[in-house]
PDB file of C-alpha atoms in Angstrom:
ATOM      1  CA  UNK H  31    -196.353   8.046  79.964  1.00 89.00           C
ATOM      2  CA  UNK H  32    -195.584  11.743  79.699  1.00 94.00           C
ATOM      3  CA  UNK H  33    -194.310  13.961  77.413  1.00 96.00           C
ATOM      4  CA  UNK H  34    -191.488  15.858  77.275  1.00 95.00           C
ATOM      5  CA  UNK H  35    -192.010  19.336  76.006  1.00 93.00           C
ATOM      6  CA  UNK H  36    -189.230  21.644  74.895  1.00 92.00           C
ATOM      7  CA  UNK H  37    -189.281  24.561  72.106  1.00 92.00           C
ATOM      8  CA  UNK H  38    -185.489  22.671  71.204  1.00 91.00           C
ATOM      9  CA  UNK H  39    -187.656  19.528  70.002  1.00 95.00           C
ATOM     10  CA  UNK H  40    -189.385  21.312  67.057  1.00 94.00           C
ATOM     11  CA  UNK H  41    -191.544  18.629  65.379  1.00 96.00           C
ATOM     12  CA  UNK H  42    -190.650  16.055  66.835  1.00 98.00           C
ATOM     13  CA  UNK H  43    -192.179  14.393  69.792  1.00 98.00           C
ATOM     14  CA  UNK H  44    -190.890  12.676  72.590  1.00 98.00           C
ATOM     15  CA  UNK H  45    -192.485  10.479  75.384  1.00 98.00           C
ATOM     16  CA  UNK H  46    -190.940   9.390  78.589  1.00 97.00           C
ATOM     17  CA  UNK H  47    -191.276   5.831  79.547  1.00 97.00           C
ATOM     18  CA  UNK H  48    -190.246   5.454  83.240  1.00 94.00           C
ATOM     19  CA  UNK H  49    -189.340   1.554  83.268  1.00 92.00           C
ATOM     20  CA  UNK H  50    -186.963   0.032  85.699  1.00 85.00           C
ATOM     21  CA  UNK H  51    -184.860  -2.420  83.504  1.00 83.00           C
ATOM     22  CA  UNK H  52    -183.252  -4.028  86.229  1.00 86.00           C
ATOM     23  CA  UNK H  53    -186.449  -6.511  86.828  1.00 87.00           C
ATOM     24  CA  UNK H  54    -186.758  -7.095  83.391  1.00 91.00           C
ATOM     25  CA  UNK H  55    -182.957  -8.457  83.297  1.00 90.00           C
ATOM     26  CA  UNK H  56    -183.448 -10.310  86.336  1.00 89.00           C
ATOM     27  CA  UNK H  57    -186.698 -11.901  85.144  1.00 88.00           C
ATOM     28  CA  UNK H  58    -185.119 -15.104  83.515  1.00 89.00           C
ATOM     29  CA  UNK H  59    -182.503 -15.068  85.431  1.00 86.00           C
ATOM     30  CA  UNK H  60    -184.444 -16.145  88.237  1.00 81.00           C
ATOM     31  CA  UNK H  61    -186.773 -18.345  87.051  1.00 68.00           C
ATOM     32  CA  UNK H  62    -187.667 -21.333  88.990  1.00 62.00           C
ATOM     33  CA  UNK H  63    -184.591 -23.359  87.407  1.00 60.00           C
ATOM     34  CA  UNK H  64    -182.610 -21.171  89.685  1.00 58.00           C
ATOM     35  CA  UNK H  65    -184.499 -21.889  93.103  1.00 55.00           C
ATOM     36  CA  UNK H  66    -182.456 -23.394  95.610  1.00 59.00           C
ATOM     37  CA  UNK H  67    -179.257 -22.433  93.653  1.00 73.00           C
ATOM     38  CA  UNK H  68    -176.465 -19.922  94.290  1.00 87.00           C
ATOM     39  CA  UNK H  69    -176.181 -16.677  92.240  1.00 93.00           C
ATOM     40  CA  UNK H  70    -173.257 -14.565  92.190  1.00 96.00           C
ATOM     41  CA  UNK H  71    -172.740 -11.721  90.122  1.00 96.00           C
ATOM     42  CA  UNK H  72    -170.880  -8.245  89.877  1.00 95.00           C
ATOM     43  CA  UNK H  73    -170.739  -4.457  91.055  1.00 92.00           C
ATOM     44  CA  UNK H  74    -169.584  -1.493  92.434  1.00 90.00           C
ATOM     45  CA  UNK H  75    -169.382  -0.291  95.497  1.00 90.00           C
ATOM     46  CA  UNK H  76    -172.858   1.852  94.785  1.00 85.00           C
ATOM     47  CA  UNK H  77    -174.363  -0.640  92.381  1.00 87.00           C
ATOM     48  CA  UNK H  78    -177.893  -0.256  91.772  1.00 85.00           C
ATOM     49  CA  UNK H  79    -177.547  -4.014  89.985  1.00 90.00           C
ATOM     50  CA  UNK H  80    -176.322  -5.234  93.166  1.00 94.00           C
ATOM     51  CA  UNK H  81    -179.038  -4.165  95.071  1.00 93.00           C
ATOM     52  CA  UNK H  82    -181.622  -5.551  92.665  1.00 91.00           C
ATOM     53  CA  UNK H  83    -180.506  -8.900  92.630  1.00 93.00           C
ATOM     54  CA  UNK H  84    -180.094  -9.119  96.570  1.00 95.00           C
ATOM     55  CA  UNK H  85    -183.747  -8.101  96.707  1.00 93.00           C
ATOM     56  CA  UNK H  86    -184.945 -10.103  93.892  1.00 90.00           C
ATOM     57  CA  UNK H  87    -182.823 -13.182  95.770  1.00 91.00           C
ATOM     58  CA  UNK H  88    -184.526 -12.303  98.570  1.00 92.00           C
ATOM     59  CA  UNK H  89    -188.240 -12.501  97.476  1.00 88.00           C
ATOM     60  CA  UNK H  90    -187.449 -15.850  95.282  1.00 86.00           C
ATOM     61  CA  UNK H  91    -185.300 -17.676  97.632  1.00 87.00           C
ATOM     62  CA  UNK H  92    -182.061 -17.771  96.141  1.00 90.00           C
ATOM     63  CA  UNK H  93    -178.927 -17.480  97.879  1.00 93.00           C
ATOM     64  CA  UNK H  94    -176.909 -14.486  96.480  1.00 95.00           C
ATOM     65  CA  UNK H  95    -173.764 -13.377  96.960  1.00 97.00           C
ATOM     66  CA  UNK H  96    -172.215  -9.868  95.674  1.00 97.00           C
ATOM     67  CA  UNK H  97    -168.675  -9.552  94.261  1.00 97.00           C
ATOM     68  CA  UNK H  98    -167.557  -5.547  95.086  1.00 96.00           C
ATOM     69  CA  UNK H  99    -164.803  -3.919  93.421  1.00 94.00           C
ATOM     70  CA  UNK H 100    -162.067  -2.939  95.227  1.00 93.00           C
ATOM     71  CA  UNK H 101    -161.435  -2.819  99.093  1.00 94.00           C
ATOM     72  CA  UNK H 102    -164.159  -3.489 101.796  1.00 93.00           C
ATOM     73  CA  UNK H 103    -165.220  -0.043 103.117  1.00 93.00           C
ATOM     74  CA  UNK H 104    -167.060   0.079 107.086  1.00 93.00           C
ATOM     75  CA  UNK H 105    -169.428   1.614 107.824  1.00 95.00           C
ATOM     76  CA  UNK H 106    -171.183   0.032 104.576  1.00 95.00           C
ATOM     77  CA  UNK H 107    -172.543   2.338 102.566  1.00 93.00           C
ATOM     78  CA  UNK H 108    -176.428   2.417 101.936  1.00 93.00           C
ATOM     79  CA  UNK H 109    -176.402   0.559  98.692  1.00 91.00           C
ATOM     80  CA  UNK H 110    -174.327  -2.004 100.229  1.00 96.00           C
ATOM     81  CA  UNK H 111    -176.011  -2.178 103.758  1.00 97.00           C
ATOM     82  CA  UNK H 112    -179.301  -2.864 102.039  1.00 96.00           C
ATOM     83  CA  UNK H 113    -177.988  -5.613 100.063  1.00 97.00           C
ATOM     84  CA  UNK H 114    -176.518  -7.645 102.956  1.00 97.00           C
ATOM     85  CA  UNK H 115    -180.011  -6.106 104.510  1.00 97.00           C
ATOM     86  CA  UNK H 116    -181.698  -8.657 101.983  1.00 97.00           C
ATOM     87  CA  UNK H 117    -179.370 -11.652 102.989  1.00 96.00           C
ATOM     88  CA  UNK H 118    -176.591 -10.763 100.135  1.00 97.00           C
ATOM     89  CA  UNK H 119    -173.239 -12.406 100.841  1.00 97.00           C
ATOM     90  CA  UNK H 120    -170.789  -9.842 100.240  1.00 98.00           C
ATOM     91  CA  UNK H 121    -166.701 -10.197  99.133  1.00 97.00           C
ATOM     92  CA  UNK H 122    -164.181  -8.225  97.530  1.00 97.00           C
ATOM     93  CA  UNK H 123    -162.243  -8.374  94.600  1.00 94.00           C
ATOM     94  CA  UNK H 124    -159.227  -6.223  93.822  1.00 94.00           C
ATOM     95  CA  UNK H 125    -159.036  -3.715  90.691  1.00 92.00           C
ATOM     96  CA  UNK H 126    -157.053  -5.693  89.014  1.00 93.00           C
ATOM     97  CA  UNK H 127    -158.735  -9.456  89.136  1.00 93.00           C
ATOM     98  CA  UNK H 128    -162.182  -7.332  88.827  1.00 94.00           C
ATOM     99  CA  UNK H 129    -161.169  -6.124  85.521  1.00 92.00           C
ATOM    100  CA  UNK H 130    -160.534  -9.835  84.623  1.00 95.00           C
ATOM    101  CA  UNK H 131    -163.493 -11.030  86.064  1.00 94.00           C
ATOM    102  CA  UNK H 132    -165.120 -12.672  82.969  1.00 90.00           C
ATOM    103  CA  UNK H 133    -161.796 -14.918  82.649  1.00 94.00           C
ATOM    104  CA  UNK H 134    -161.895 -18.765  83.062  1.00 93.00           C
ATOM    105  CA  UNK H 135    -159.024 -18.217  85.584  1.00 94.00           C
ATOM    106  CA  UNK H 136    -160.870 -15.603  87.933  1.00 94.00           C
ATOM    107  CA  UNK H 137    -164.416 -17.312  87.630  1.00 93.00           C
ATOM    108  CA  UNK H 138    -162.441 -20.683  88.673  1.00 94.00           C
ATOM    109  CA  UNK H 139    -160.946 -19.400  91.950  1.00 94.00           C
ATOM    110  CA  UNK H 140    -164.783 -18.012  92.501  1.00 94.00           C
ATOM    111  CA  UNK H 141    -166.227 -21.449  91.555  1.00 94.00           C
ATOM    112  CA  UNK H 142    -163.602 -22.822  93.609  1.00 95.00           C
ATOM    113  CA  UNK H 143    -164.695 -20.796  96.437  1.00 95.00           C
ATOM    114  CA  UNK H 144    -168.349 -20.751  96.192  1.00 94.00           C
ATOM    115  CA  UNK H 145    -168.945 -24.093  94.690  1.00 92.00           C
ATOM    116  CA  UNK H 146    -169.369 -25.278  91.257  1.00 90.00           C
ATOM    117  CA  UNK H 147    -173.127 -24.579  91.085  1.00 87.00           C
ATOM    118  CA  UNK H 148    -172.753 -21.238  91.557  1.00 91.00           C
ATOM    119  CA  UNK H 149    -174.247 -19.457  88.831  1.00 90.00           C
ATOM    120  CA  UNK H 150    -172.267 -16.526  87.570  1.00 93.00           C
ATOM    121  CA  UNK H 151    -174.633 -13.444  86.549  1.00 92.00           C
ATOM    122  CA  UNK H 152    -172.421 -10.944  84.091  1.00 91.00           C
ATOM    123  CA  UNK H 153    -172.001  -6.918  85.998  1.00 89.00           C
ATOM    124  CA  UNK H 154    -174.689  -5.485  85.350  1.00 84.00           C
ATOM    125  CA  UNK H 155    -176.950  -8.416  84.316  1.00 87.00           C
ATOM    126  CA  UNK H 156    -176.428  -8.227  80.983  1.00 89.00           C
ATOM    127  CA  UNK H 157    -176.561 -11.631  79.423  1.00 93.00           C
ATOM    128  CA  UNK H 158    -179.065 -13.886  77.050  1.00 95.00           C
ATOM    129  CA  UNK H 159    -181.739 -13.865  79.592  1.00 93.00           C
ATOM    130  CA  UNK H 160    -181.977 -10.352  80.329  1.00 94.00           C
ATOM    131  CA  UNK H 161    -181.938  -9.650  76.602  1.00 97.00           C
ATOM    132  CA  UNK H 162    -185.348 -11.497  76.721  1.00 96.00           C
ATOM    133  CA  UNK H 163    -186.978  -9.675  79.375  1.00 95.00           C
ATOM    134  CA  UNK H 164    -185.616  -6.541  77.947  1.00 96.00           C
ATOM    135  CA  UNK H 165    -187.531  -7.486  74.551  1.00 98.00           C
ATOM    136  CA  UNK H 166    -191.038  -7.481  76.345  1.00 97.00           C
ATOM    137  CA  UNK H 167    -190.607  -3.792  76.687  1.00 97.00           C
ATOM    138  CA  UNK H 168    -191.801  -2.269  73.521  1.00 98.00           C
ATOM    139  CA  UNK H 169    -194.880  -4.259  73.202  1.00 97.00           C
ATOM    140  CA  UNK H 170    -195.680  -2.383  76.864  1.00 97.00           C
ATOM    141  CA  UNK H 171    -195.568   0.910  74.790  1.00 97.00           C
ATOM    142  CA  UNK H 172    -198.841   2.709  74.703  1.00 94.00           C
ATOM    143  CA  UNK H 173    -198.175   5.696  72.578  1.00 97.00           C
ATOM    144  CA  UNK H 174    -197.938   5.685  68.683  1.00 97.00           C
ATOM    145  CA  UNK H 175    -193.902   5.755  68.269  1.00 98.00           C
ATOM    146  CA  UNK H 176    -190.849   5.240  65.845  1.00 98.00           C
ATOM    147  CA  UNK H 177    -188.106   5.425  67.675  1.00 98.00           C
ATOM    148  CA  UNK H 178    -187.309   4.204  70.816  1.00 98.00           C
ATOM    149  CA  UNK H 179    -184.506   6.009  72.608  1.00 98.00           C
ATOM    150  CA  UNK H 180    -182.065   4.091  76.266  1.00 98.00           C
ATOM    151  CA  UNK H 181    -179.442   4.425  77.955  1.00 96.00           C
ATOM    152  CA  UNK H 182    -176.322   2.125  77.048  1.00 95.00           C
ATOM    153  CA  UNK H 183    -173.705   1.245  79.693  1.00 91.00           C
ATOM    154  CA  UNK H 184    -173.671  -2.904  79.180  1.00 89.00           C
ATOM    155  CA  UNK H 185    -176.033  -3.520  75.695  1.00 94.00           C
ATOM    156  CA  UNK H 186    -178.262  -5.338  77.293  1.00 94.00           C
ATOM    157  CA  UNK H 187    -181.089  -3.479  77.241  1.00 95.00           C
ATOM    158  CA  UNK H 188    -180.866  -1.692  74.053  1.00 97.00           C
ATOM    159  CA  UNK H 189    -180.021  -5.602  72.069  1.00 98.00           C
ATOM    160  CA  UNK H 190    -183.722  -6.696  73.935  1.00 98.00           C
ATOM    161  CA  UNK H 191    -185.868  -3.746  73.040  1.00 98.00           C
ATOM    162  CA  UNK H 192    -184.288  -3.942  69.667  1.00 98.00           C
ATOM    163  CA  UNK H 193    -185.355  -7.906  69.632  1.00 98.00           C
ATOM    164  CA  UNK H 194    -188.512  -6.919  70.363  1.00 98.00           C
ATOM    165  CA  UNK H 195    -189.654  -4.153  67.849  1.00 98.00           C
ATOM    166  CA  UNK H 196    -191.927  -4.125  65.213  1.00 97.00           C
ATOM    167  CA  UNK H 197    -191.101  -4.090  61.625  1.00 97.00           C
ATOM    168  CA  UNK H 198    -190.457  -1.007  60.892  1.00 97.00           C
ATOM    169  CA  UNK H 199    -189.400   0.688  63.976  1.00 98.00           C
ATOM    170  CA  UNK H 200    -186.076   1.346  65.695  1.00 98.00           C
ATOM    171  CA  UNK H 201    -184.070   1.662  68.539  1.00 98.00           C
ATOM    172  CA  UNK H 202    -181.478   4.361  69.389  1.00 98.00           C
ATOM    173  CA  UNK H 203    -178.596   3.739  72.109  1.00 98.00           C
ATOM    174  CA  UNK H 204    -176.763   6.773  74.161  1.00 98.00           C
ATOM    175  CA  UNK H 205    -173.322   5.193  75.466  1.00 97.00           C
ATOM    176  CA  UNK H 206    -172.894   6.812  79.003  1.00 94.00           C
ATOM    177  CA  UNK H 207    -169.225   5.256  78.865  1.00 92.00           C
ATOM    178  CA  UNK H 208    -166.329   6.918  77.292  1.00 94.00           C
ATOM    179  CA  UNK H 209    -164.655   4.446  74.734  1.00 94.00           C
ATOM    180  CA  UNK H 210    -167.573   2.888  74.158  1.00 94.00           C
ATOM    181  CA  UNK H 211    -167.119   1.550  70.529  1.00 95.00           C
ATOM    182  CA  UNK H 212    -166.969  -1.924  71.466  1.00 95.00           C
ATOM    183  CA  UNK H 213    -171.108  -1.878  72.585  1.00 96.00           C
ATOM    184  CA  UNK H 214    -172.345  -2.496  69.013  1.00 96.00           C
ATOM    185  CA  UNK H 215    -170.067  -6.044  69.474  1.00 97.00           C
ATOM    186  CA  UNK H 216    -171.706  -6.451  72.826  1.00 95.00           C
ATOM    187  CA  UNK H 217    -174.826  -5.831  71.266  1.00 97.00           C
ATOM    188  CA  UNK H 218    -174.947  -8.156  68.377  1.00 98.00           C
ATOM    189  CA  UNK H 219    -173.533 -10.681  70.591  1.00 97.00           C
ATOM    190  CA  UNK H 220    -175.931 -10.595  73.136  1.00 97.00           C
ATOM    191  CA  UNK H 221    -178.618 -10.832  70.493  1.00 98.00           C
ATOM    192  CA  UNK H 222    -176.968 -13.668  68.909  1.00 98.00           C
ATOM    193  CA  UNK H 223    -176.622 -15.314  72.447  1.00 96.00           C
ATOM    194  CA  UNK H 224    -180.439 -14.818  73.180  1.00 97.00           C
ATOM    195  CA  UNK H 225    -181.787 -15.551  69.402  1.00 98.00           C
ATOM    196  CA  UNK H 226    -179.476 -16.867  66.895  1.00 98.00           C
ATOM    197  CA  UNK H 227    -179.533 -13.614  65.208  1.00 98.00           C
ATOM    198  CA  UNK H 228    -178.907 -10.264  64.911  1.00 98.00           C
ATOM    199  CA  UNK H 229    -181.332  -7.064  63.790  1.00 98.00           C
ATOM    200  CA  UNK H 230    -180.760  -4.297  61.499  1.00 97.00           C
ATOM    201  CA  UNK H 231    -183.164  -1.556  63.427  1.00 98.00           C
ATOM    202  CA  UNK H 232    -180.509  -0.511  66.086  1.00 98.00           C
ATOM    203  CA  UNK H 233    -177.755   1.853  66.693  1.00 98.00           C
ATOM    204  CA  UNK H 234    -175.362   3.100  69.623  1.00 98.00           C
ATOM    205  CA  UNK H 235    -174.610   6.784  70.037  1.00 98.00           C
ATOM    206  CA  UNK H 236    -171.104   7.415  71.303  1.00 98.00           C
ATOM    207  CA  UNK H 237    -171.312  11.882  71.525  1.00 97.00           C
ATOM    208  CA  UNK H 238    -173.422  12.246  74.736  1.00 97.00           C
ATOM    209  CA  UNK H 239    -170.894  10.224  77.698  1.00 97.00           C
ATOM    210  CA  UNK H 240    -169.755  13.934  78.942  1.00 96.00           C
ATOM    211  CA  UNK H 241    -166.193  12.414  79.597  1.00 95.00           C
ATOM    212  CA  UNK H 242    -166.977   8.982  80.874  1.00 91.00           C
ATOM    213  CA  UNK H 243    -169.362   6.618  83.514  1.00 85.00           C
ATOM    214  CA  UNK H 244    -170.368   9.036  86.386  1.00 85.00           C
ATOM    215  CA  UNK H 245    -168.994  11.607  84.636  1.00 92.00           C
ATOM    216  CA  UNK H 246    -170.240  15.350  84.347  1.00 94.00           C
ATOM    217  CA  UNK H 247    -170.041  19.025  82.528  1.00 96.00           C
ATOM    218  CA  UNK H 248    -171.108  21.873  83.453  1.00 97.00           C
ATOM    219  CA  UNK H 249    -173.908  21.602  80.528  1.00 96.00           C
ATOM    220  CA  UNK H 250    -174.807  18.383  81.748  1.00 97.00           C
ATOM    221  CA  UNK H 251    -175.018  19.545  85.062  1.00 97.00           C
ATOM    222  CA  UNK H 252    -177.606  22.307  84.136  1.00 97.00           C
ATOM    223  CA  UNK H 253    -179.042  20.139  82.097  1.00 96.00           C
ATOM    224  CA  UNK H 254    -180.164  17.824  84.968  1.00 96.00           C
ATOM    225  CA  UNK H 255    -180.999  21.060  87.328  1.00 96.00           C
ATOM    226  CA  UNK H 256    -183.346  22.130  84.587  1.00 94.00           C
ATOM    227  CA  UNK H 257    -185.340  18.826  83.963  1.00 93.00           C
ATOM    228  CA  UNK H 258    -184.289  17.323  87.365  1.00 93.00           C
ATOM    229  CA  UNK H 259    -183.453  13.787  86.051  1.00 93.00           C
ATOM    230  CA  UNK H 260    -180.978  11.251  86.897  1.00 92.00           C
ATOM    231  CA  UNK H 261    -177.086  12.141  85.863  1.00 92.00           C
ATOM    232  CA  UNK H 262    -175.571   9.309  85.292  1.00 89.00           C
ATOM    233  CA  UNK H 263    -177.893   7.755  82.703  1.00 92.00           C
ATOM    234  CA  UNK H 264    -181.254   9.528  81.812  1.00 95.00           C
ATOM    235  CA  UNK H 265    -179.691  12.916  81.394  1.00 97.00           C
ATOM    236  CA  UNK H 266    -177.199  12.092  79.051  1.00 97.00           C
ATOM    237  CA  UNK H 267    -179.813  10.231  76.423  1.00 98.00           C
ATOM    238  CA  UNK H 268    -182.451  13.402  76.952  1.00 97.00           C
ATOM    239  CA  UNK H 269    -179.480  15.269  76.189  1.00 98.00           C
ATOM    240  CA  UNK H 270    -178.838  13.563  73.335  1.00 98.00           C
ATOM    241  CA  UNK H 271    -181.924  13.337  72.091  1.00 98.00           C
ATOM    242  CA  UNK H 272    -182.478  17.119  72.341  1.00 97.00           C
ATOM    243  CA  UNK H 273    -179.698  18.263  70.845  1.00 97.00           C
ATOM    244  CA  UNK H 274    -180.219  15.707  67.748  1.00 98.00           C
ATOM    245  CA  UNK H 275    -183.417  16.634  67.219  1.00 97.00           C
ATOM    246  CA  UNK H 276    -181.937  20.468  67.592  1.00 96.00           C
ATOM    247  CA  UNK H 277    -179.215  19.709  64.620  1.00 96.00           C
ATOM    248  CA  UNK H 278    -182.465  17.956  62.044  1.00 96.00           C
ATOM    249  CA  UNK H 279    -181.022  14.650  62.775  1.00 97.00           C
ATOM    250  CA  UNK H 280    -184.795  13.826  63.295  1.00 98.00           C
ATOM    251  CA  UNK H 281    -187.507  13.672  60.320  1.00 97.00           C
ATOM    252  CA  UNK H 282    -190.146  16.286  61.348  1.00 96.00           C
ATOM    253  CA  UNK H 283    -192.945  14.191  63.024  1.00 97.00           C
ATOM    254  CA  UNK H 284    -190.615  11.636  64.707  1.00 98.00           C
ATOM    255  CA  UNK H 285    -192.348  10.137  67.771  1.00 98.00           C
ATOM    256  CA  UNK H 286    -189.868   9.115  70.335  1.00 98.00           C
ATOM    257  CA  UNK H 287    -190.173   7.268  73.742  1.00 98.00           C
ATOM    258  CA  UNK H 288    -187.479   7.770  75.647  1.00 98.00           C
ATOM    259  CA  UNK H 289    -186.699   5.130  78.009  1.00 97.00           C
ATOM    260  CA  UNK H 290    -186.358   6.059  81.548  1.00 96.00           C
ATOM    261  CA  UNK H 291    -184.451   3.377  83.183  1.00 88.00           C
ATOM    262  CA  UNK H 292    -183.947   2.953  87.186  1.00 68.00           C
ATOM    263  CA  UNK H 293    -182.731   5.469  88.542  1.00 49.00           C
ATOM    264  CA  UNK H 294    -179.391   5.016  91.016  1.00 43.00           C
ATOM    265  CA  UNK H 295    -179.641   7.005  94.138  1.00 38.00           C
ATOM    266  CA  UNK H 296    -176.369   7.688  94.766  1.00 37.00           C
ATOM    267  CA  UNK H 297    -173.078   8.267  91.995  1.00 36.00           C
ATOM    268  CA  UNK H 298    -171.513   5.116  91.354  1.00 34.00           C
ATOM    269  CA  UNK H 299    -167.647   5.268  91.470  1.00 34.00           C
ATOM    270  CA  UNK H 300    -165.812   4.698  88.549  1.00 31.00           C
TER     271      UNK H 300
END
């Protein structure tokens, strides 16, 4: 773990935690209930979810098959190649269906299609299992802390960290979607899917999304030239966090561990 040092910070302190989150979603998903079963989930056309559960299908056994938005585009693009690479079935669903994709109707014409076994993994993995892998993560922390900063684009990771906290910590969400108000519901649900209950220590910021997924300003952009992180997610939380901490919204003394998730190679369209 390293820390990030910057004159902007003041007294507070902030650690990076480089953690991919995409095993940690994936880690009850495919448990050994799942062996010998079909998993389909969700993604664009440059998803770095896609790609992890094609290689995490791969190494456990499981049959997996990728639903793309939009049209099918050859040559297949890296993400994609390397997915069907790792034995990944891939198909296509229109804009339109893809939008309804958590419907009974669309995920009956996909049972109908793969079989009723299939089992249907949310976009972005985001579901009551991955909420409890997600919660392992703070007791993996190594520094003193109290705060613990992520990314937010489905909840899932922020509603696990904050499930697994200690009293008297908290966790601190940086939407990287435009029009995000409806996380804290996705949040509380997830938590309530995955425990029964909801906590108190957590909150989503919605200021930092820089106009939207995959989105970008030209502060943003130098922003990521300066510290060279990852746009889409990293650089808008260490934004955030900087420029909080800039404005006092930080006690003096604040430890923070910033949460470094995976890092997608390539922009993901929107």
């Amino acid at each position: 773990m390293e820390e990030l040092l910057d004159p902007g910070l003041g007294q507070v302190r902030v650690f990076l935690m480089h953690d991919d989150n995409k095993p940690r979603k994936l880690k009850y998903n495919l448990g050994p209930d799942n062996v010998g079963r079909r998993l389909l989930t969700f993604g664009g056309a440059y998803s770095n979810h896609i790609r992890a559960v094609a290689e995490a299908g791969r190494r456990h056994g499981i049959e997996t098959i990728g639903v793309i938005r939009g049209e099918e585009h050859l040559p297949l693009n890296p993400s994609l190649a390397y997915a069907e690479a790792c034995g990944m079935t891939l198909t296509y669903l229109d804009r339109t269906s893809y939008r309804l994709k958590h419907t009974e109707e669309v995920q009956a014409r996909l049972r109908a299609r793969w079989g009723e076994d299939v089992a249907i993994l949310p976009e972005g993995g985001s579901n009551a299992a991955a909420v409890r892998g997600c919660a392992e993560l703070p007791g993996e922390i190594g520094v003193p802390y109290d705060v613990v900063c992520c990314p937010v684009g489905t909840g899932g990771t922020l509603a696990g960290i904050s499930a697994g906290l200690p009293e008297g910590k908290r966790a601190l969400g940086f939407a990287v979607l435009k029009g995000a108000g409806f996380l804290s519901g996705e949040v509380a649900r997830l938590q309530r899917e995955a425990y029964g209950r909801t906590w108190p220590n957590w909150e989503v910021n919605l200021d930092y999304h820089f106009g939207g997924y995959a989105r970008t300003t030209p502060a943003l952009d130098r922003f990521i030239a300066k510290y060279q992180v990852e746009g889409i997610y990293v650089a808008k939380m260490l934004y955030g966090i900087l420029d909080l901490a800039g404005k006092g919204a930080f006690a003096p003394g604040t430890r923070i561990v910033a949460v470094v998730t995976g890092q997608p190679s390539t922009p993901v369209d929107e």
